[in-house]
Amino acid sequence: MRMFKTAAAVIAVLSLAAPVQAGGLNPFSSSQETVAYAVEQSCLTWLRYGGNLKDYSRRNGRTVTQRDVSGDSDDKAEKLYGGGHVTVKSDGRGGCYIRGTLGNGADMRDAVLETLSHMGLEPVPFADYGPATRDRDWSYVQESYCVRDGDAVRMILISSSANRSRTPLQVSIWTDREGEAAKKGLCVA
């Protein structure tokens, strides 16, 4: 019995000490934890090292088929375990797309920015698009940032919504190969 209590105590301590990003996801992970994993372990790791995006999500998700935004075709995406119904996929142009269809869009947006800061990537506001034209109540906001990631500059477009008629969170992350941030004097070494 004593050995069981000791093992249970060690497991409890280890589970508190290990961040979700390093330890992986489970069905009980919050939507914020799932989004943080998608940003750090799926998208940014894939953009840094290349290969197949699916390989970075395989242990913590499964492949699903989803309609693209236009509704014209089906796409393969990796649905991550945990809350928020979070999927990641390549955007087809060399970037990574994250979509969270359940949960609080503002909380998931904060998880994106906190994850970047936690990684030592300080998000610099690039453009704030404000409320969408048809949603002047600020229930849907788009904003973009750049971050210096080693020698690369990454652009991040975040769309978050508090309105149930829109997807709570959509994030696109890509490498700024055109130097758009540098042209504005942002995210330079």
CSV table of C-alpha atoms in Angstrom, one decimal:
chain,number,residue,atom,x,y,z
A,1,MET,CA,0.0,0.0,0.0
A,2,ARG,CA,2.8,2.4,0.9
A,3,MET,CA,4.5,1.8,-2.5
A,4,PHE,CA,1.2,2.6,-4.2
A,5,LYS,CA,0.8,5.9,-2.4
A,6,THR,CA,4.5,6.8,-3.2
A,7,ALA,CA,4.0,6.1,-6.9
A,8,ALA,CA,0.8,8.0,-6.9
A,9,ALA,CA,2.5,11.0,-5.3
A,10,VAL,CA,5.4,10.9,-7.8
A,11,ILE,CA,2.9,10.8,-10.7
A,12,ALA,CA,0.9,13.7,-9.3
A,13,VAL,CA,4.1,15.8,-8.9
A,14,LEU,CA,5.3,14.9,-12.4
A,15,SER,CA,2.0,15.8,-14.0
A,16,LEU,CA,2.1,19.2,-12.3
A,17,ALA,CA,5.7,19.9,-13.3
A,18,ALA,CA,5.5,18.9,-17.0
A,19,PRO,CA,3.9,21.5,-19.3
A,20,VAL,CA,1.3,20.2,-21.7
A,21,GLN,CA,3.4,21.1,-24.7
A,22,ALA,CA,6.2,18.8,-23.6
A,23,GLY,CA,4.1,16.0,-22.2
A,24,GLY,CA,1.4,15.9,-25.0
A,25,LEU,CA,-2.3,16.2,-24.9
A,26,ASN,CA,-5.1,14.0,-23.7
A,27,PRO,CA,-8.9,14.2,-24.1
A,28,PHE,CA,-9.1,16.3,-20.9
A,29,SER,CA,-6.7,19.0,-22.0
A,30,SER,CA,-8.3,22.4,-22.1
A,31,SER,CA,-8.9,24.3,-25.4
A,32,GLN,CA,-6.1,26.7,-24.3
A,33,GLU,CA,-3.7,23.8,-23.8
A,34,THR,CA,-4.6,22.3,-27.1
A,35,VAL,CA,-4.1,25.6,-28.9
A,36,ALA,CA,-0.7,26.1,-27.2
A,37,TYR,CA,0.3,22.7,-28.3
A,38,ALA,CA,-0.8,23.4,-31.9
A,39,VAL,CA,1.3,26.6,-32.0
A,40,GLU,CA,4.4,25.3,-30.3
A,41,GLN,CA,4.7,21.6,-31.1
A,42,SER,CA,2.9,21.4,-34.4
A,43,CYS,CA,3.1,24.7,-36.4
A,44,LEU,CA,6.3,26.4,-35.2
A,45,THR,CA,8.2,23.1,-35.0
A,46,TRP,CA,7.1,22.2,-38.5
A,47,LEU,CA,8.1,25.6,-39.9
A,48,ARG,CA,11.5,25.4,-38.3
A,49,TYR,CA,12.4,21.8,-39.3
A,50,GLY,CA,10.2,21.0,-42.3
A,51,GLY,CA,9.0,17.5,-43.2
A,52,ASN,CA,5.4,16.5,-42.8
A,53,LEU,CA,3.2,18.5,-40.5
A,54,LYS,CA,1.3,15.3,-39.7
A,55,ASP,CA,4.5,13.9,-38.1
A,56,TYR,CA,4.5,16.6,-35.5
A,57,SER,CA,0.9,16.0,-34.4
A,58,ARG,CA,0.6,12.2,-34.9
A,59,ARG,CA,1.1,11.2,-31.2
A,60,ASN,CA,-1.4,13.8,-30.0
A,61,GLY,CA,-4.1,13.7,-32.7
A,62,ARG,CA,-5.6,11.9,-35.7
A,63,THR,CA,-6.2,12.7,-39.3
A,64,VAL,CA,-9.6,14.0,-40.2
A,65,THR,CA,-11.3,15.3,-43.3
A,66,GLN,CA,-12.8,18.8,-43.1
A,67,ARG,CA,-14.3,21.2,-45.6
A,68,ASP,CA,-12.1,24.1,-46.5
A,69,VAL,CA,-13.3,27.7,-45.7
A,70,SER,CA,-14.9,28.2,-49.2
A,71,GLY,CA,-16.7,24.8,-48.9
A,72,ASP,CA,-15.5,23.8,-52.3
A,73,SER,CA,-13.3,20.8,-51.4
A,74,ASP,CA,-12.3,18.5,-48.5
A,75,ASP,CA,-8.9,18.8,-46.9
A,76,LYS,CA,-7.0,16.6,-44.5
A,77,ALA,CA,-6.1,18.1,-41.2
A,78,GLU,CA,-4.8,16.8,-37.8
A,79,LYS,CA,-7.4,17.0,-35.1
A,80,LEU,CA,-5.6,17.3,-31.8
A,81,TYR,CA,-6.8,15.6,-28.6
A,82,GLY,CA,-8.2,17.9,-26.0
A,83,GLY,CA,-10.7,20.7,-25.9
A,84,GLY,CA,-11.6,23.2,-28.5
A,85,HIS,CA,-11.9,20.8,-31.4
A,86,VAL,CA,-8.5,22.2,-32.6
A,87,THR,CA,-7.2,21.2,-36.0
A,88,VAL,CA,-3.9,22.0,-37.7
A,89,LYS,CA,-3.0,21.7,-41.4
A,90,SER,CA,-0.7,23.1,-44.0
A,91,ASP,CA,-2.3,26.1,-45.8
A,92,GLY,CA,-0.9,24.9,-49.1
A,93,ARG,CA,1.5,28.0,-49.4
A,94,GLY,CA,4.1,26.9,-46.9
A,95,GLY,CA,2.3,28.1,-43.8
A,96,CYS,CA,0.4,26.5,-41.0
A,97,TYR,CA,-3.3,26.9,-40.2
A,98,ILE,CA,-4.9,26.3,-36.8
A,99,ARG,CA,-8.6,26.3,-36.3
A,100,GLY,CA,-10.5,26.0,-32.9
A,101,THR,CA,-14.2,25.5,-33.4
A,102,LEU,CA,-15.3,25.2,-29.8
A,103,GLY,CA,-14.5,27.3,-26.8
A,104,ASN,CA,-14.0,30.9,-26.0
A,105,GLY,CA,-12.2,32.7,-28.8
A,106,ALA,CA,-10.7,35.3,-26.6
A,107,ASP,CA,-9.2,32.7,-24.3
A,108,MET,CA,-7.8,30.7,-27.2
A,109,ARG,CA,-6.3,33.9,-28.7
A,110,ASP,CA,-4.6,34.7,-25.4
A,111,ALA,CA,-3.2,31.1,-25.4
A,112,VAL,CA,-1.6,31.8,-28.8
A,113,LEU,CA,0.1,35.0,-27.6
A,114,GLU,CA,1.1,33.5,-24.2
A,115,THR,CA,2.6,30.5,-25.9
A,116,LEU,CA,4.7,32.7,-28.2
A,117,SER,CA,5.9,34.7,-25.2
A,118,HIS,CA,6.7,31.6,-23.2
A,119,MET,CA,8.8,30.4,-26.1
A,120,GLY,CA,10.8,33.6,-26.0
A,121,LEU,CA,9.2,34.9,-29.3
A,122,GLU,CA,7.9,38.3,-28.5
A,123,PRO,CA,4.9,39.1,-30.7
A,124,VAL,CA,5.1,42.5,-32.2
A,125,PRO,CA,1.8,44.0,-33.5
A,126,PHE,CA,2.0,44.2,-37.3
A,127,ALA,CA,-1.6,45.3,-38.1
A,128,ASP,CA,-4.8,45.5,-36.2
A,129,TYR,CA,-7.8,45.1,-38.5
A,130,GLY,CA,-10.3,45.9,-35.8
A,131,PRO,CA,-13.9,44.7,-36.0
A,132,ALA,CA,-15.0,43.0,-39.2
A,133,THR,CA,-17.1,45.3,-41.4
A,134,ARG,CA,-20.3,43.4,-40.7
A,135,ASP,CA,-19.6,42.8,-37.0
A,136,ARG,CA,-19.1,46.3,-35.7
A,137,ASP,CA,-19.8,45.1,-32.2
A,138,TRP,CA,-16.2,43.8,-31.7
A,139,SER,CA,-17.4,40.2,-31.5
A,140,TYR,CA,-15.0,39.3,-34.3
A,141,VAL,CA,-11.5,40.7,-34.5
A,142,GLN,CA,-8.5,40.1,-36.7
A,143,GLU,CA,-5.0,41.1,-35.8
A,144,SER,CA,-1.5,40.2,-37.1
A,145,TYR,CA,1.9,40.0,-35.5
A,146,CYS,CA,5.4,39.2,-36.4
A,147,VAL,CA,8.0,37.4,-34.3
A,148,ARG,CA,11.7,36.9,-34.6
A,149,ASP,CA,12.3,33.2,-34.6
A,150,GLY,CA,16.1,32.7,-34.8
A,151,ASP,CA,17.1,33.9,-38.3
A,152,ALA,CA,13.5,33.7,-39.5
A,153,VAL,CA,10.6,36.1,-39.1
A,154,ARG,CA,7.2,34.5,-38.7
A,155,MET,CA,3.9,36.3,-39.5
A,156,ILE,CA,0.9,35.4,-37.4
A,157,LEU,CA,-2.7,36.3,-38.3
A,158,ILE,CA,-5.2,35.7,-35.5
A,159,SER,CA,-8.9,35.8,-36.0
A,160,SER,CA,-11.0,35.4,-32.9
A,161,SER,CA,-14.7,35.6,-32.3
A,162,ALA,CA,-17.0,35.8,-29.3
A,163,ASN,CA,-20.0,35.4,-31.7
A,164,ARG,CA,-21.4,31.9,-32.2
A,165,SER,CA,-21.9,32.6,-35.9
A,166,ARG,CA,-18.2,32.6,-36.5
A,167,THR,CA,-15.3,30.2,-35.8
A,168,PRO,CA,-13.9,31.0,-32.3
A,169,LEU,CA,-10.3,30.9,-33.4
A,170,GLN,CA,-8.4,30.8,-36.6
A,171,VAL,CA,-4.6,31.3,-36.8
A,172,SER,CA,-2.3,31.3,-39.7
A,173,ILE,CA,1.5,31.2,-39.2
A,174,TRP,CA,4.0,31.6,-42.1
A,175,THR,CA,7.5,32.6,-42.7
A,176,ASP,CA,7.9,36.2,-43.9
A,177,ARG,CA,9.9,35.5,-47.1
A,178,GLU,CA,8.9,38.8,-48.7
A,179,GLY,CA,10.3,40.9,-45.8
A,180,GLU,CA,7.0,42.7,-45.1
A,181,ALA,CA,7.9,43.1,-41.4
A,182,ALA,CA,11.4,44.5,-42.2
A,183,LYS,CA,9.9,47.0,-44.6
A,184,LYS,CA,7.9,48.4,-41.6
A,185,GLY,CA,11.0,48.2,-39.4
A,186,LEU,CA,9.5,45.4,-37.3
A,187,CYS,CA,11.0,42.1,-36.1
A,188,VAL,CA,14.5,43.0,-37.4
A,189,ALA,CA,17.7,41.6,-35.8
